[in-house]
């Protein structure tokens, strides 16, 4: 499974961005797909995850109500719509795929097998 993330950029506070992660490999439809983010000097932190198309979505508390994760299994793509962005959302965002990820570990980066290269999101105040 290979992941290619895109869609990052510079946006003012209150603005929106949509991140996209295109995957290759037939395992996508059964993989847990997630977004994490990382700032220099800090650990990678969970943002959002989804088990399969139409399945339950899980979010970090700080992005609940502002971010939406979705996936299109036909296009092997997972999206992260980010609205009402804040300067604290500034980070490199990574998409991840887990083939054996279970609910209890969905927020743990160690539970994911494959990672995209990251895309920078910068929110100015």
PDB file of C-alpha atoms in Angstrom:
ATOM      1  CA  UNK A   1       0.000   0.000   0.000  1.00  0.00           C
ATOM      2  CA  UNK A   2       1.350   3.401  -0.998  1.00  0.00           C
ATOM      3  CA  UNK A   3      -0.141   6.702   0.148  1.00  0.00           C
ATOM      4  CA  UNK A   4       0.221  10.109  -1.483  1.00  0.00           C
ATOM      5  CA  UNK A   5      -1.051  13.116   0.472  1.00  0.00           C
ATOM      6  CA  UNK A   6      -1.760  16.551  -0.969  1.00  0.00           C
ATOM      7  CA  UNK A   7      -3.807  19.686  -0.411  1.00  0.00           C
ATOM      8  CA  UNK A   8      -1.832  21.496   2.240  1.00  0.00           C
ATOM      9  CA  UNK A   9      -1.024  25.167   2.046  1.00  0.00           C
ATOM     10  CA  UNK A  10      -1.163  28.540   3.746  1.00  0.00           C
ATOM     11  CA  UNK A  11      -4.527  29.829   4.914  1.00  0.00           C
ATOM     12  CA  UNK A  12      -5.749  32.539   7.243  1.00  0.00           C
ATOM     13  CA  UNK A  13      -7.433  31.697  10.523  1.00  0.00           C
ATOM     14  CA  UNK A  14     -11.070  30.850   9.931  1.00  0.00           C
ATOM     15  CA  UNK A  15     -10.372  29.518   6.464  1.00  0.00           C
ATOM     16  CA  UNK A  16     -10.681  26.022   5.031  1.00  0.00           C
ATOM     17  CA  UNK A  17      -8.507  23.426   3.365  1.00  0.00           C
ATOM     18  CA  UNK A  18      -9.185  19.957   2.052  1.00  0.00           C
ATOM     19  CA  UNK A  19      -6.493  17.333   2.257  1.00  0.00           C
ATOM     20  CA  UNK A  20      -6.509  14.341  -0.028  1.00  0.00           C
ATOM     21  CA  UNK A  21      -4.732  11.013   0.280  1.00  0.00           C
ATOM     22  CA  UNK A  22      -4.661   8.683  -2.694  1.00  0.00           C
ATOM     23  CA  UNK A  23      -3.714   5.118  -2.025  1.00  0.00           C
ATOM     24  CA  UNK A  24      -2.647   2.206  -4.143  1.00  0.00           C
ATOM     25  CA  UNK A  25      -3.259  -1.425  -3.350  1.00  0.00           C
ATOM     26  CA  UNK A  26      -6.323  -3.587  -3.084  1.00  0.00           C
ATOM     27  CA  UNK A  27      -6.301  -3.540   0.708  1.00  0.00           C
ATOM     28  CA  UNK A  28      -7.551   0.049   0.927  1.00  0.00           C
ATOM     29  CA  UNK A  29     -11.225  -0.827   1.255  1.00  0.00           C
ATOM     30  CA  UNK A  30     -10.655  -2.862   4.430  1.00  0.00           C
ATOM     31  CA  UNK A  31      -7.973  -0.641   5.953  1.00  0.00           C
ATOM     32  CA  UNK A  32      -8.574   1.829   8.736  1.00  0.00           C
ATOM     33  CA  UNK A  33      -7.649   5.221   7.293  1.00  0.00           C
ATOM     34  CA  UNK A  34      -6.486   8.070   9.480  1.00  0.00           C
ATOM     35  CA  UNK A  35      -4.924  11.492   9.556  1.00  0.00           C
ATOM     36  CA  UNK A  36      -2.233  12.493  12.023  1.00  0.00           C
ATOM     37  CA  UNK A  37      -0.296  15.719  12.382  1.00  0.00           C
ATOM     38  CA  UNK A  38       3.050  16.714  13.768  1.00  0.00           C
ATOM     39  CA  UNK A  39       4.840  19.904  14.689  1.00  0.00           C
ATOM     40  CA  UNK A  40       8.606  20.125  15.243  1.00  0.00           C
ATOM     41  CA  UNK A  41       9.666  18.842  18.637  1.00  0.00           C
ATOM     42  CA  UNK A  42       6.381  17.100  19.374  1.00  0.00           C
ATOM     43  CA  UNK A  43       5.049  13.627  18.867  1.00  0.00           C
ATOM     44  CA  UNK A  44       2.762  12.842  15.991  1.00  0.00           C
ATOM     45  CA  UNK A  45      -0.823  13.253  17.158  1.00  0.00           C
ATOM     46  CA  UNK A  46      -4.079  11.724  16.064  1.00  0.00           C
ATOM     47  CA  UNK A  47      -6.520  13.908  14.134  1.00  0.00           C
ATOM     48  CA  UNK A  48      -9.227  11.685  12.651  1.00  0.00           C
ATOM     49  CA  UNK A  49      -9.915   8.124  11.517  1.00  0.00           C
ATOM     50  CA  UNK A  50     -12.508   6.065   9.745  1.00  0.00           C
ATOM     51  CA  UNK A  51     -12.917   2.295   9.413  1.00  0.00           C
ATOM     52  CA  UNK A  52     -14.600   2.051   6.027  1.00  0.00           C
ATOM     53  CA  UNK A  53     -16.856   4.057   3.805  1.00  0.00           C
ATOM     54  CA  UNK A  54     -19.965   4.896   5.779  1.00  0.00           C
ATOM     55  CA  UNK A  55     -18.401   3.660   8.981  1.00  0.00           C
ATOM     56  CA  UNK A  56     -17.998   5.521  12.235  1.00  0.00           C
ATOM     57  CA  UNK A  57     -15.669   8.492  12.333  1.00  0.00           C
ATOM     58  CA  UNK A  58     -13.347   9.361  15.203  1.00  0.00           C
ATOM     59  CA  UNK A  59     -11.805  12.734  15.953  1.00  0.00           C
ATOM     60  CA  UNK A  60      -9.424  14.424  18.300  1.00  0.00           C
ATOM     61  CA  UNK A  61     -11.443  16.628  20.624  1.00  0.00           C
ATOM     62  CA  UNK A  62      -9.840  19.843  19.387  1.00  0.00           C
ATOM     63  CA  UNK A  63     -10.990  19.272  15.793  1.00  0.00           C
ATOM     64  CA  UNK A  64     -14.421  17.791  16.501  1.00  0.00           C
ATOM     65  CA  UNK A  65     -17.048  19.802  14.650  1.00  0.00           C
ATOM     66  CA  UNK A  66     -14.498  21.532  12.420  1.00  0.00           C
ATOM     67  CA  UNK A  67     -12.876  18.646  10.547  1.00  0.00           C
ATOM     68  CA  UNK A  68     -14.563  15.872   8.587  1.00  0.00           C
ATOM     69  CA  UNK A  69     -12.937  12.685   7.377  1.00  0.00           C
ATOM     70  CA  UNK A  70     -14.416  10.820   4.454  1.00  0.00           C
ATOM     71  CA  UNK A  71     -13.337   8.129   2.049  1.00  0.00           C
ATOM     72  CA  UNK A  72     -14.184   6.952  -1.436  1.00  0.00           C
ATOM     73  CA  UNK A  73     -13.288   3.309  -1.788  1.00  0.00           C
ATOM     74  CA  UNK A  74     -13.953   3.372  -5.541  1.00  0.00           C
ATOM     75  CA  UNK A  75     -11.248   6.022  -5.936  1.00  0.00           C
ATOM     76  CA  UNK A  76      -8.977   4.693  -3.166  1.00  0.00           C
ATOM     77  CA  UNK A  77      -9.037   8.151  -1.620  1.00  0.00           C
ATOM     78  CA  UNK A  78      -9.469   9.524   1.882  1.00  0.00           C
ATOM     79  CA  UNK A  79     -10.207  13.210   2.448  1.00  0.00           C
ATOM     80  CA  UNK A  80      -9.926  15.549   5.392  1.00  0.00           C
ATOM     81  CA  UNK A  81     -12.092  18.648   5.124  1.00  0.00           C
ATOM     82  CA  UNK A  82     -10.801  21.250   7.560  1.00  0.00           C
ATOM     83  CA  UNK A  83     -12.972  24.250   8.355  1.00  0.00           C
ATOM     84  CA  UNK A  84     -12.629  27.115  10.822  1.00  0.00           C
ATOM     85  CA  UNK A  85      -8.897  26.589  10.899  1.00  0.00           C
ATOM     86  CA  UNK A  86      -6.878  27.955  13.793  1.00  0.00           C
ATOM     87  CA  UNK A  87      -3.172  28.760  14.114  1.00  0.00           C
ATOM     88  CA  UNK A  88      -2.890  25.760  16.469  1.00  0.00           C
ATOM     89  CA  UNK A  89      -3.799  23.532  13.514  1.00  0.00           C
ATOM     90  CA  UNK A  90      -0.480  24.385  11.864  1.00  0.00           C
ATOM     91  CA  UNK A  91       1.449  21.156  11.341  1.00  0.00           C
ATOM     92  CA  UNK A  92       2.558  18.599   8.818  1.00  0.00           C
ATOM     93  CA  UNK A  93      -0.401  16.328   8.177  1.00  0.00           C
ATOM     94  CA  UNK A  94       0.080  12.642   7.415  1.00  0.00           C
ATOM     95  CA  UNK A  95      -2.376  10.073   6.153  1.00  0.00           C
ATOM     96  CA  UNK A  96      -2.031   6.537   7.420  1.00  0.00           C
ATOM     97  CA  UNK A  97      -3.484   3.113   6.696  1.00  0.00           C
ATOM     98  CA  UNK A  98      -3.861   0.292   9.163  1.00  0.00           C
ATOM     99  CA  UNK A  99      -4.706  -3.244   8.088  1.00  0.00           C
ATOM    100  CA  UNK A 100      -4.939  -4.623  11.624  1.00  0.00           C
ATOM    101  CA  UNK A 101      -5.938  -1.510  13.540  1.00  0.00           C
ATOM    102  CA  UNK A 102      -8.596  -2.049  16.172  1.00  0.00           C
ATOM    103  CA  UNK A 103     -10.863   0.486  17.834  1.00  0.00           C
ATOM    104  CA  UNK A 104      -8.931   0.609  21.102  1.00  0.00           C
ATOM    105  CA  UNK A 105      -5.743   1.664  19.285  1.00  0.00           C
ATOM    106  CA  UNK A 106      -7.199   3.882  16.597  1.00  0.00           C
ATOM    107  CA  UNK A 107      -5.559   6.988  18.088  1.00  0.00           C
ATOM    108  CA  UNK A 108      -2.130   5.344  18.386  1.00  0.00           C
ATOM    109  CA  UNK A 109       0.255   6.015  15.502  1.00  0.00           C
ATOM    110  CA  UNK A 110       1.942   2.660  16.193  1.00  0.00           C
ATOM    111  CA  UNK A 111      -1.234   0.880  15.090  1.00  0.00           C
ATOM    112  CA  UNK A 112      -0.805   1.955  11.469  1.00  0.00           C
ATOM    113  CA  UNK A 113       1.222   0.110   8.863  1.00  0.00           C
ATOM    114  CA  UNK A 114       1.603   2.611   6.035  1.00  0.00           C
ATOM    115  CA  UNK A 115       2.202   6.352   5.914  1.00  0.00           C
ATOM    116  CA  UNK A 116       2.085   9.078   3.320  1.00  0.00           C
ATOM    117  CA  UNK A 117       4.839  11.638   2.935  1.00  0.00           C
ATOM    118  CA  UNK A 118       3.055  14.478   4.737  1.00  0.00           C
ATOM    119  CA  UNK A 119       1.666  17.796   3.587  1.00  0.00           C
ATOM    120  CA  UNK A 120       2.266  21.124   5.327  1.00  0.00           C
ATOM    121  CA  UNK A 121      -0.677  23.106   6.654  1.00  0.00           C
ATOM    122  CA  UNK A 122       0.045  26.622   7.893  1.00  0.00           C
ATOM    123  CA  UNK A 123      -2.664  28.771   9.451  1.00  0.00           C
ATOM    124  CA  UNK A 124      -1.830  32.428   9.938  1.00  0.00           C
ATOM    125  CA  UNK A 125      -3.442  34.564  12.612  1.00  0.00           C
TER     126      UNK A 125
END
